[in-house]
Amino acid sequence: MKKETLCVHSGTCRDRETRGVNTPVFTSTSFEYLDAAHTVYPRYFNTPNQRAVVEKLCALESAEDGLVFGSGMAAISTVVLALLGSGDHAVLQEDIYGGTHHFVTSELERFGIGYTFVSNDASEIEKAVRDETRMIFIESPSNPLLKITDIRAVAETAKRNNIVTVIDNTFATPINQNPAELGIDLVIHSGTKYLGGHSDICCGAVVGGRTLIERIRNSAVNLGGSLNALDCYLLERSMKTLAVRVERQCRNARQIAESLQEHPKVKRVYYPGLKSHPGHETARTQMKGFGAVVSFEVDEGRTRPAEFIRRLRLIRPAVSLGGVESIICSPAATSHEKLSDEERAGLGITGSLLRLSVGIEDCEDLMADIEQALA
Ligand SMILES: *Cc1c(COP(=O)(O)O)cnc(C)c1O
């Protein structure tokens, strides 16, 4: 079945007694164990509400099994700590999510885990591989410049060297990109963004092959980052509209990107759907849609970025992304604030760069707001 249908139907755990059409919310943290095949407990990642969400995400990502967590970072840290140990080495894309970058640089050394950050170029990633490399961690499109990594090429490198591949697929969403079909082992989402989609739940997930997920589950039970029943229910409910939301968001984003590109007060637009984007050709081979984040640099000689943001009336200046409402932020002042000016310059993040997360509003209303604020 197609994505739209899977979003609505897959994973639903019907109540045989009432015959209601939705998964009921099972609030219990205590489950009877006599004659049970296995013990059910929220931290074991096996309650009905957790399973319903995982089944839906697996159907959308062509994966066998998965785990749902209390945040995207819980999913990321658990995957890394479950699969790597003292003496192991990981190769990571340098422009991965700031929280992941900070986790790696501030925690891994204590565990004796080595790491190398490289650009998103597949040949650079291959060159960084050592004998002790056990994991390659990528993110595409990346934040905030929407750089595109050649997913197939990275997966092939990893397979040749017997290395586990992990991708943070948050920006792409399972509607636009399915890395498991391109050879990636583990697909991670910050469900706080598009999967939740309403800026009201914090959650995360990893999906992949049964054997790897089982290995991760063994550590995940110890690390304890599972998601509670009520948020599982909200997430399941949100994901029913994932395909329609994302389709609309992508359509709005493309129109806004195209119009910004023509605007005299805008210096540069970053959107993988634009022919001018350096990753456009690769994106076309691995994405069905180009996502709903548009980054752009205003011409500082003609518009002060901070002033522009303050003058927006509809689009709110706020952190995070992926919700039904459009929001905007300055990466230099938020996600990349902790970096030095040189580090930011190295990553191509200037003070005039703005990241717009496009929502499901009427596109003309959004463009009119941008137009009046730029004016
Ligand atoms: C937000 C985000 C995360 C972290 O997710 P949390 O739910 O905030 O823990 C990880 N990766 C990407 C790409 C994100 O945007």
Coordinates of N, CA and C and ligand atoms in Angstrom, one line a residue, residues 71-73 76 97 139 168 170-171 190 192-193 202-203 321, ligand 1:
S71 N 12.8 11.2 23.4 CA 13.3 12.3 22.7 C 14.1 11.8 21.5
G72 N 14.4 12.7 20.6 CA 15.3 12.3 19.5 C 16.7 12.0 20.0
M73 N 17.2 12.8 21.0 CA 18.5 12.6 21.5 C 18.6 11.2 22.3
I76 N 19.2 8.7 19.7 CA 20.6 8.8 19.1 C 21.6 8.3 20.1
Y97 N 23.2 17.3 13.4 CA 22.4 18.1 14.4 C 23.3 18.5 15.5
E139 N 23.5 12.5 8.1 CA 22.2 13.2 8.2 C 22.0 14.0 6.8
D168 N 20.3 10.1 10.4 CA 19.2 10.9 11.1 C 18.3 11.4 9.9
T170 N 15.4 12.9 10.1 CA 14.4 13.9 10.6 C 13.9 14.9 9.6
F171 N 14.9 15.6 9.0 CA 14.6 16.6 8.0 C 13.8 16.1 6.8
S190 N 13.9 12.4 15.1 CA 13.4 13.2 16.2 C 11.9 13.3 15.9
T192 N 9.8 14.7 17.6 CA 9.4 16.0 18.0 C 9.1 16.9 16.8
K193 N 9.7 16.6 15.7 CA 9.6 17.5 14.5 C 8.4 17.0 13.6
C202 N 7.5 15.6 22.6 CA 9.0 15.4 22.5 C 9.2 13.9 22.5
C203 N 9.7 13.4 21.4 CA 9.9 11.9 21.2 C 10.9 11.6 20.1
L321 N 11.3 22.8 14.6 CA 10.8 22.8 13.3 C 9.8 21.6 13.1
Ligands
LIG1 C1 15.6 18.1 16.9 C2 16.5 17.2 16.3 C3 17.1 16.2 17.0 C4 17.0 16.0 18.5 O1 15.7 15.6 18.8 P1 15.0 16.0 20.2 O2 13.7 15.4 20.1 O3 15.1 17.4 20.4 O4 15.8 15.3 21.2 C5 18.0 15.3 16.3 N1 18.2 15.4 15.0 C6 17.6 16.4 14.3 C7 17.9 16.5 12.8 C8 16.8 17.3 14.9 O5 16.2 18.3 14.2

